[in-house]
Each structure stands twice: as C-alpha cells, then as structure tokens.
Short mmCIF file of C-alpha atoms and ligand atoms in Angstrom, two decimals:
data_model
loop_
_atom_site.label_atom_id
_atom_site.label_comp_id
_atom_site.label_asym_id
_atom_site.label_seq_id
_atom_site.Cartn_x
_atom_site.Cartn_y
_atom_site.Cartn_z
CA MET A 1 243.14 -17.68 45.81
CA PHE A 2 239.70 -16.73 46.92
CA LEU A 3 241.12 -14.10 49.29
CA PHE A 4 243.10 -12.42 46.58
CA TRP A 5 240.20 -12.46 44.15
CA ASN A 6 237.99 -10.78 46.81
CA ARG A 7 240.54 -8.06 47.47
CA THR A 8 240.53 -6.93 43.86
CA ASP A 9 236.81 -7.08 43.43
CA ASN A 10 235.61 -3.48 44.08
CA ASN A 11 231.97 -4.45 44.49
CA ALA A 12 232.70 -7.15 47.09
CA PRO A 13 232.40 -4.90 50.24
CA ALA A 14 228.88 -3.88 49.23
CA ARG A 15 227.79 -7.45 48.77
CA THR A 16 229.50 -8.90 51.92
CA SER A 17 228.24 -8.30 55.38
CA GLN A 18 230.44 -6.57 57.98
CA ARG A 19 230.56 -9.73 60.10
CA THR A 20 231.75 -11.88 57.20
CA GLN A 21 234.38 -9.26 56.38
CA ASN A 22 235.70 -9.31 59.95
CA LEU A 23 235.83 -13.07 59.90
CA LEU A 24 237.70 -13.17 56.58
CA GLY A 25 240.15 -10.48 57.78
CA LYS A 26 240.89 -12.46 60.93
CA LYS A 27 241.45 -15.64 58.96
CA PHE A 28 243.76 -13.77 56.58
CA ILE A 29 245.89 -12.40 59.45
CA GLU A 30 246.04 -15.91 61.04
CA LYS A 31 247.23 -17.38 57.76
CA LEU A 32 249.88 -14.66 57.33
CA ASP A 33 251.10 -15.32 60.91
CA ALA A 34 251.31 -19.05 60.23
CA LEU A 35 253.30 -18.39 57.06
CA HIS A 36 255.62 -16.00 58.93
CA ASP A 37 256.23 -18.49 61.81
CA GLY A 38 256.77 -21.33 59.33
CA ALA A 39 259.38 -19.31 57.44
CA ILE A 40 261.26 -18.38 60.66
CA ARG A 41 261.18 -22.01 61.83
CA THR A 42 262.97 -23.20 58.69
CA GLY A 43 265.99 -21.24 59.90
CA LEU A 44 266.58 -20.03 56.37
CA VAL A 45 265.17 -16.57 57.05
CA THR A 46 265.17 -14.26 60.10
CA THR A 47 262.79 -11.53 61.12
CA ALA A 48 265.46 -9.03 59.90
CA ASP A 49 265.39 -10.71 56.47
CA LEU A 50 261.63 -10.41 56.28
CA GLN A 51 261.75 -6.76 57.35
CA GLU A 52 264.46 -6.02 54.74
CA ALA A 53 262.38 -7.79 52.02
CA TYR A 54 259.35 -5.76 53.05
CA ARG A 55 261.40 -2.53 52.99
CA LYS A 56 262.65 -3.31 49.46
CA SER A 57 259.19 -4.18 48.17
CA ARG A 58 257.92 -0.84 49.52
CA GLU A 59 260.81 0.97 47.77
CA ILE A 60 259.97 -0.68 44.45
CA GLU A 61 256.28 0.02 44.91
CA GLN A 62 256.93 3.69 45.71
CA ASN A 63 259.60 4.20 43.07
CA PRO A 64 258.83 1.72 40.22
CA ASN A 65 260.07 4.07 37.45
CA LEU A 66 263.44 4.59 38.98
CA THR A 67 263.96 0.83 39.15
CA ASN A 68 262.88 0.38 35.50
CA ILE A 69 265.17 3.25 34.39
CA TRP A 70 268.19 1.63 36.11
CA TYR A 71 267.31 -1.70 34.54
CA GLY A 72 266.93 -0.15 31.06
CA LEU A 73 270.20 1.79 31.41
CA GLY A 74 271.96 -1.46 32.45
CA ILE A 75 270.69 -3.29 29.36
CA MET A 76 271.71 -0.37 27.07
CA ALA A 77 275.18 -0.15 28.60
CA PHE A 78 275.59 -3.95 28.14
CA ILE A 79 274.53 -3.78 24.44
CA MET A 80 276.86 -0.83 23.82
CA VAL A 81 279.83 -2.59 25.29
CA ALA A 82 279.05 -6.15 24.21
CA THR A 83 278.23 -5.48 20.53
CA PRO A 84 281.58 -3.99 19.42
CA LEU A 85 283.36 -6.50 21.64
CA PHE A 86 281.51 -9.42 20.00
CA TYR A 87 282.22 -7.97 16.51
CA GLU A 88 285.97 -7.61 17.30
CA ILE A 89 286.19 -11.19 18.69
CA ILE A 90 284.37 -12.73 15.72
CA THR A 91 286.37 -10.79 13.09
CA PHE A 92 289.64 -11.71 14.95
CA LEU A 93 288.67 -15.39 15.26
CA LEU A 94 287.54 -15.71 11.66
CA SER A 95 290.47 -13.54 10.44
CA VAL A 96 288.19 -11.58 8.12
CA ARG A 97 288.14 -7.86 7.67
CA CYS A 98 284.38 -7.60 7.87
CA PHE A 99 282.01 -9.91 9.73
CA LEU A 100 279.15 -8.89 7.48
CA PRO A 101 279.84 -8.28 3.80
CA ASN A 102 280.63 -4.59 3.30
CA ASN A 103 278.35 -1.95 1.90
CA TYR A 104 278.15 -3.14 -1.73
CA LEU A 105 276.47 -6.25 -0.46
CA VAL A 106 275.05 -5.01 2.79
CA ILE A 107 271.89 -6.95 3.31
CA ARG A 108 269.29 -4.29 2.80
CA GLU A 109 266.59 -6.25 4.51
CA ALA A 110 266.58 -3.91 7.51
CA THR A 111 266.37 -0.60 5.60
CA ARG A 112 264.82 -1.26 2.20
CA PRO A 113 261.28 -0.08 1.42
CA ILE A 114 258.58 -2.74 1.31
CA SER A 115 258.00 -3.80 -2.31
CA ASP A 116 254.62 -3.66 -4.09
CA CYS A 117 255.75 -6.86 -5.91
CA GLU A 118 255.14 -5.37 -9.38
CA PHE A 119 258.76 -6.16 -10.25
CA CYS A 120 258.34 -9.91 -9.94
CA LYS A 121 254.64 -10.58 -10.78
CA GLY A 122 254.49 -13.14 -13.58
CA VAL A 123 258.28 -13.45 -13.95
CA ASN A 124 259.41 -17.05 -13.74
CA GLY A 125 262.74 -16.97 -15.58
CA PRO A 126 265.06 -14.73 -17.53
CA LEU A 127 264.25 -13.51 -21.00
CA ILE A 128 266.81 -15.23 -23.27
CA LEU A 129 267.69 -13.13 -26.31
CA LYS A 130 270.15 -13.56 -29.19
CA ASN A 131 271.93 -11.10 -31.50
CA LEU A 132 270.35 -8.16 -29.73
CA THR A 133 270.87 -4.67 -31.10
CA ARG A 134 270.77 -1.49 -29.03
CA ASP A 135 267.40 -0.53 -30.54
CA GLU A 136 265.93 -3.94 -29.66
CA PHE A 137 267.25 -3.66 -26.13
CA GLU A 138 265.94 -0.13 -25.58
CA PRO A 139 262.38 -0.96 -24.47
CA LEU A 140 263.76 -3.56 -21.96
CA ALA A 141 266.72 -1.63 -20.75
CA TYR A 142 265.19 -0.27 -17.52
CA SER A 143 262.76 -3.10 -16.71
CA SER A 144 263.17 -5.37 -13.77
CA GLN A 145 262.91 -8.46 -16.00
CA PRO A 146 266.12 -10.51 -15.74
CA ILE A 147 267.70 -10.91 -19.20
CA ILE A 148 270.40 -13.14 -20.72
CA ILE A 149 271.86 -11.99 -24.03
CA LYS A 150 273.48 -15.00 -25.65
CA ASN A 151 276.96 -14.54 -27.16
CA ALA A 152 276.86 -10.80 -26.53
CA VAL A 153 280.52 -10.55 -25.45
CA THR A 154 282.09 -13.50 -27.28
CA HIS A 155 284.11 -11.11 -29.46
CA TRP A 156 285.69 -9.24 -26.51
CA PRO A 157 289.50 -9.72 -26.27
CA ALA A 158 289.00 -10.24 -22.52
CA THR A 159 287.41 -13.66 -23.13
CA LYS A 160 290.82 -14.86 -24.41
CA LEU A 161 293.35 -12.63 -22.63
CA LEU A 162 292.02 -12.14 -19.12
CA ASN A 163 292.92 -14.77 -16.53
CA PHE A 164 294.35 -15.02 -13.00
CA THR A 165 297.95 -14.63 -14.10
CA PHE A 166 297.16 -11.57 -16.29
CA ILE A 167 295.41 -9.89 -13.38
CA LYS A 168 298.22 -10.76 -10.93
CA ASN A 169 300.93 -9.40 -13.31
CA LEU A 170 298.91 -6.27 -13.96
CA TYR A 171 298.41 -5.42 -10.28
CA GLU A 172 302.05 -6.19 -9.44
CA SER A 173 303.36 -4.02 -12.26
CA ILE A 174 301.49 -0.87 -11.14
CA PRO A 175 302.99 0.73 -8.06
CA GLY A 176 300.47 1.23 -5.29
CA ALA A 177 297.68 -0.66 -7.17
CA LEU A 178 297.22 -3.08 -4.28
CA ASP A 179 297.34 -0.33 -1.66
CA GLU A 180 294.27 1.31 -3.02
CA ASP A 181 291.31 0.75 -0.71
CA CYS A 182 289.03 -0.74 -3.36
CA GLN A 183 286.05 -2.77 -2.20
CA PHE A 184 286.85 -6.46 -1.69
CA LEU A 185 284.26 -9.21 -1.37
CA HIS A 186 285.57 -12.45 0.11
CA PHE A 187 282.19 -14.25 0.13
CA ARG A 188 282.83 -17.65 1.73
CA SER A 189 286.55 -17.72 1.14
CA ASP A 190 289.29 -17.19 3.64
CA PHE A 191 291.04 -14.21 1.95
CA LYS A 192 291.15 -10.85 3.69
CA ASN A 193 292.08 -8.74 0.67
CA LEU A 194 293.11 -8.79 -2.98
CA ARG A 195 296.80 -9.03 -2.04
CA ASP A 196 296.13 -12.34 -0.29
CA VAL A 197 294.22 -13.57 -3.35
CA LEU A 198 297.01 -12.71 -5.80
CA ASN A 199 299.62 -14.18 -3.44
CA MET A 200 297.98 -17.60 -3.11
CA PRO A 201 300.16 -20.52 -4.30
CA PRO A 202 299.66 -21.23 -8.03
CA GLU A 203 298.42 -24.75 -7.14
CA ARG A 204 295.50 -23.27 -5.23
CA ALA A 205 294.90 -20.61 -7.89
CA ASN A 206 294.44 -23.51 -10.35
CA LEU A 207 292.51 -25.52 -7.76
CA ARG A 208 294.62 -28.63 -7.67
CA GLU A 209 292.69 -31.62 -6.38
CA GLY A 210 292.22 -31.47 -2.59
CA ASP A 211 292.78 -27.68 -2.40
CA GLU A 212 290.11 -25.54 -0.76
CA THR A 213 287.81 -23.82 -3.21
CA TRP A 214 287.57 -20.02 -3.26
CA TYR A 215 285.53 -17.30 -4.89
CA VAL A 216 285.99 -13.54 -4.60
CA GLY A 217 285.04 -10.24 -6.21
CA TRP A 218 286.49 -6.74 -6.07
CA SER A 219 286.15 -3.30 -7.58
CA ASN A 220 288.81 -2.06 -10.00
CA CYS A 221 288.86 1.34 -8.45
CA HIS A 222 292.52 2.05 -9.26
CA PRO A 223 292.31 4.26 -12.40
CA VAL A 224 295.45 2.80 -14.07
CA VAL A 225 294.34 -0.78 -13.49
CA LEU A 226 290.86 0.08 -14.71
CA GLY A 227 292.29 1.80 -17.81
CA GLU A 228 294.45 -1.26 -18.65
CA LEU A 229 291.61 -3.72 -18.13
CA ARG A 230 289.16 -1.66 -20.15
CA LYS A 231 291.53 -2.06 -23.12
CA LEU A 232 290.32 -5.66 -23.13
CA TYR A 233 286.61 -4.97 -23.25
CA PRO A 234 284.44 -2.21 -24.72
CA ARG A 235 281.27 -0.69 -23.32
CA PRO A 236 278.56 -3.35 -24.00
CA HIS A 237 277.10 -2.59 -27.45
CA PHE A 238 273.46 -3.07 -26.38
CA LEU A 239 273.43 -0.40 -23.57
CA PRO A 240 271.47 2.78 -24.34
CA ALA A 241 273.77 5.44 -25.82
CA ASP A 242 272.97 7.88 -23.08
CA ALA A 243 273.29 5.38 -20.16
CA GLU A 244 275.46 6.62 -17.37
CA MET A 245 278.40 4.34 -16.45
CA PRO A 246 280.36 4.26 -13.19
CA ASN A 247 284.12 4.83 -13.10
CA THR A 248 284.80 1.46 -11.59
CA ASP A 249 284.00 -2.11 -12.69
CA TYR A 250 284.04 -5.33 -10.70
CA ILE A 251 285.74 -8.64 -11.29
CA PHE A 252 284.35 -11.91 -9.88
CA LEU A 253 286.37 -15.05 -10.14
CA GLY A 254 286.91 -18.44 -8.56
CA TYR A 255 285.55 -21.89 -8.13
CA GLU A 256 282.30 -23.49 -6.94
CA GLN A 257 281.31 -21.34 -3.95
CA GLY A 258 279.87 -18.30 -5.72
CA ALA A 259 278.04 -15.51 -3.91
CA PHE A 260 275.55 -16.18 -1.09
CA MET A 261 271.98 -14.81 -1.45
CA HIS A 262 271.91 -11.06 -1.04
CA LEU A 263 270.56 -7.75 -2.34
CA ASP A 264 272.98 -5.09 -3.62
CA TYR A 265 273.13 -1.62 -2.29
CA ILE A 266 274.03 0.10 -5.57
CA PRO A 267 272.53 3.10 -7.34
CA ARG A 268 272.06 1.60 -10.83
CA LEU A 269 271.12 -1.55 -12.72
CA MET A 270 273.90 -4.07 -13.29
CA TRP A 271 275.27 -5.94 -16.28
CA GLN A 272 277.70 -8.85 -16.22
CA ALA A 273 279.83 -10.39 -18.96
CA GLN A 274 280.59 -14.04 -18.45
CA LEU A 275 284.13 -14.39 -19.79
CA GLN A 276 285.00 -17.91 -18.63
CA GLY A 277 283.17 -20.85 -17.13
CA ASN A 278 279.45 -21.36 -16.55
CA LYS A 279 277.66 -19.72 -13.66
CA SER A 280 274.34 -20.69 -12.06
CA TRP A 281 272.19 -17.94 -10.73
CA ILE A 282 269.32 -18.24 -8.31
CA LEU A 283 266.92 -15.30 -8.03
CA ALA A 284 264.28 -14.91 -5.30
CA PRO A 285 261.63 -12.24 -4.76
CA THR A 286 261.72 -10.23 -1.58
CA PRO A 287 259.94 -12.16 1.25
CA GLU A 288 256.81 -9.99 1.21
CA CYS A 289 256.24 -11.10 -2.40
CA ASP A 290 256.65 -14.82 -1.74
CA HIS A 291 252.91 -15.40 -2.04
CA ILE A 292 252.62 -13.87 -5.58
CA CYS A 293 256.11 -14.31 -7.06
CA GLN A 294 258.46 -17.20 -7.35
CA SER A 295 262.17 -18.01 -7.18
CA PHE A 296 263.93 -19.50 -10.17
CA SER A 297 267.40 -20.35 -11.35
CA PHE A 298 269.25 -20.29 -14.66
CA TYR A 299 272.82 -20.48 -15.87
CA VAL A 300 275.02 -18.43 -18.18
CA GLU A 301 277.79 -19.64 -20.44
CA PRO A 302 281.02 -18.00 -21.55
CA GLY A 303 280.21 -15.15 -23.95
CA ASP A 304 276.79 -14.36 -22.43
CA ALA A 305 275.75 -11.10 -20.84
CA VAL A 306 273.31 -11.12 -17.96
CA LEU A 307 271.22 -8.23 -16.64
CA VAL A 308 269.49 -8.37 -13.28
CA ASP A 309 268.17 -5.61 -11.05
CA THR A 310 270.15 -6.87 -8.12
CA ARG A 311 268.73 -4.18 -5.84
CA ILE A 312 265.30 -5.83 -5.79
CA TRP A 313 265.94 -9.48 -6.72
CA TYR A 314 267.70 -11.50 -4.10
CA HIS A 315 270.49 -13.29 -5.96
CA GLY A 316 273.12 -15.92 -5.32
CA THR A 317 275.52 -17.69 -7.67
CA SER A 318 277.53 -20.92 -7.89
CA ILE A 319 280.02 -22.36 -10.29
CA PRO A 320 279.85 -25.99 -11.51
CA LYS A 321 282.37 -28.23 -9.81
CA GLY A 322 285.75 -28.22 -11.50
CA GLN A 323 285.17 -25.06 -13.54
CA PHE A 324 286.85 -21.67 -13.14
CA ALA A 325 284.55 -18.69 -13.66
CA LEU A 326 285.65 -15.19 -14.54
CA THR A 327 283.20 -12.31 -14.86
CA ILE A 328 283.32 -8.56 -15.46
CA GLN A 329 280.46 -6.70 -13.85
CA SER A 330 279.46 -3.04 -13.97
CA GLU A 331 276.40 -0.77 -13.74
CA TYR A 332 274.37 1.44 -16.02
CA GLY A 333 271.60 3.86 -15.32
O1 LIG B 401 278.78 -12.98 -10.05
C1 LIG B 401 278.61 -13.31 -8.87
O2 LIG B 401 278.99 -14.35 -8.44
C2 LIG B 401 277.92 -12.36 -7.93
C3 LIG B 401 277.49 -11.17 -8.59
C4 LIG B 401 276.69 -10.28 -7.83
O3 LIG B 401 276.38 -10.40 -6.70
C5 LIG B 401 276.23 -9.07 -8.55
O4 LIG B 401 276.52 -8.94 -9.74
O5 LIG B 401 275.54 -8.28 -7.92
FE1 LIG B 402 275.13 -8.82 -6.00
#
C-alpha cells in the first residue's frame, strides 16, 4: 500500500533521500520477483502466460479508446438484436398484439413535458353538477378540474338499446366492419382484437359464475358503424357549440378489471357517457406534483357524464364485482 501511495505522490522524490529511494526500489523489485516466483510455483501460470498478460495490459494502456469503442459497439449491437427479439417472444407468449398498450394509451411518462402542477393544485375530487346547461358549463369547459354531470345522458336511447348483442349484430351485419384497423385496447384481458371479443361464448359475455372477467375498449372508426351507433346518442348538450369533435368515438365495456393507470396521448379533452353499470375512477397527479397535489377516487352511475383531462391526470378505472359497465367516450376541443 505504502509503495503505491508513494509512487503517485509527486512531491515524494523531493522529500526522500536518494539512498532511501534506492532501498525502496530494491525492496519493490524483490517483492515483485517473489510474487512472480510464487505464481510460477503454483503451476497455474507459466512465464509465457505472464508475458502475454503483460503484452495485453500494454495494448490496453496504449489503446484504451479502441477497447472502449469495441465494448460500446458490442453493447449497442446486443441491445439492437435483443430488444426486438424480447418483444417478439413476449408478444408471442402472451398472445397479445401489443406488449405495451398502443398509442392511444402509450404511457407518456418518457416524453411528456414536466408539469408546473397548476392543473392539480387544490383539487381533491370532481366537481359534481346537476341539470347543467351549456351556458353554465362554458366557464368550466376547458379547465383541468374533473367534473361529473349527474343524469346528463339518462335520456339517450343508447342507455336502453346499446348492449353486447346489439354491438355484435351491428358489426356482423356490416361487411368489412371487423376488418377495419380501428384501435383496440385489451387492457388486462386475453383478447387480441374486437373479432375475438364479439366471438366469445355468450356465457362469458354474460360473465357466468366462474368465467374469467374481461374489459376492453375500441374506437368506432368504421364510418358506417359509427353512423349507426350515433343514431343512439346525440352530441352531449352541455358541450360548447363551437367545440370540435373527432370523427370517431370509443366504446368501453366489460366487467371488474377496468383500465390500468395511464395517461392518454390524445389531442383534446375527453367526455364519457356512462350508459350501464357503475364505474370507479382513480385519478393521480403526475409524480412531480405528488408533494403539492393528491390522488382521489370517485364513481359514476348510469346516466352520468364525466369529464377528465386524461392527458395530464393519471387515471384508472374498475367496475364493481358482478356489474357490467358500458360507456361511450369521445373528445372535444
Ligand atoms: O373507461 C375506462 O375504463 C377507461 C377510460 C379511459 O382511459 C379514458 O377515457 O381515457
Ligand atoms: Fe385513458
């Protein structure tokens, strides 16, 4: 230890006499010789091994960058080959189309801007409103305050007419409706696409006791399907008259599981109409706001509308055991 310390101390030669230095040098060489002889005596190494090790150490010393570059390239090549391979294996083993939920739900944590937390400061639950008119909604329409509007959609024909069988018959009666590549969200269920959902045995669709629960969502991007479904529900009466609407809506339906916590990657605010069943929501601020804002949960009942800025509030849902939930969801902006 002492020897090594002395080697790296640049002032040491000035402070140590020539005689002491000679003595130390001699001792060092004796120790190295003893080490060398000891290693040879073990029989595990030969002089040739030691020479080769010395040659390699010189190569690394003279060319450290080249070694690092090869090492870095090796790691990059491994990541490039292993990542898609890992993805393929997982998606094959789990029999799901996407290992991560696709872009509607892509977890924006990696790319989203850091929040200034203004959206969640002082918010500890949804605003619950009743008999709301468009004028009353106007000042709130573009706020980040979550809102429930009680009984806002109770009068919609969809609350009575829309159900699993209606949706199945509609899709099966429109040629090509199931071939359209509309976004499909399987959440925690084992379905790969909407065709699989609509083809499940009626017992499971009605969740007979002992059947596995399921919960899915998808976009009605087929124009004929969308047109037929929109005959069952109007544009929500409370939305600002000039609000822009997308040309696709979403349906969420199923039992118990609900949606896992996520942020949405969508351009506008979202509204939902709860047509059947109760649904519990849990909202959480983005992690950087955890110290000023809080998470909270609430539930909606059939006939309620719910508005959440799902681009900035983490949100997850669940359905009470034994209930079937059916929701129409869309955006406005
Ligand atoms: O209704 C659900 O279960 C999930 C809805 C959702 O994630 C959304 O509206 O953004
Ligand atoms: Fe969402």
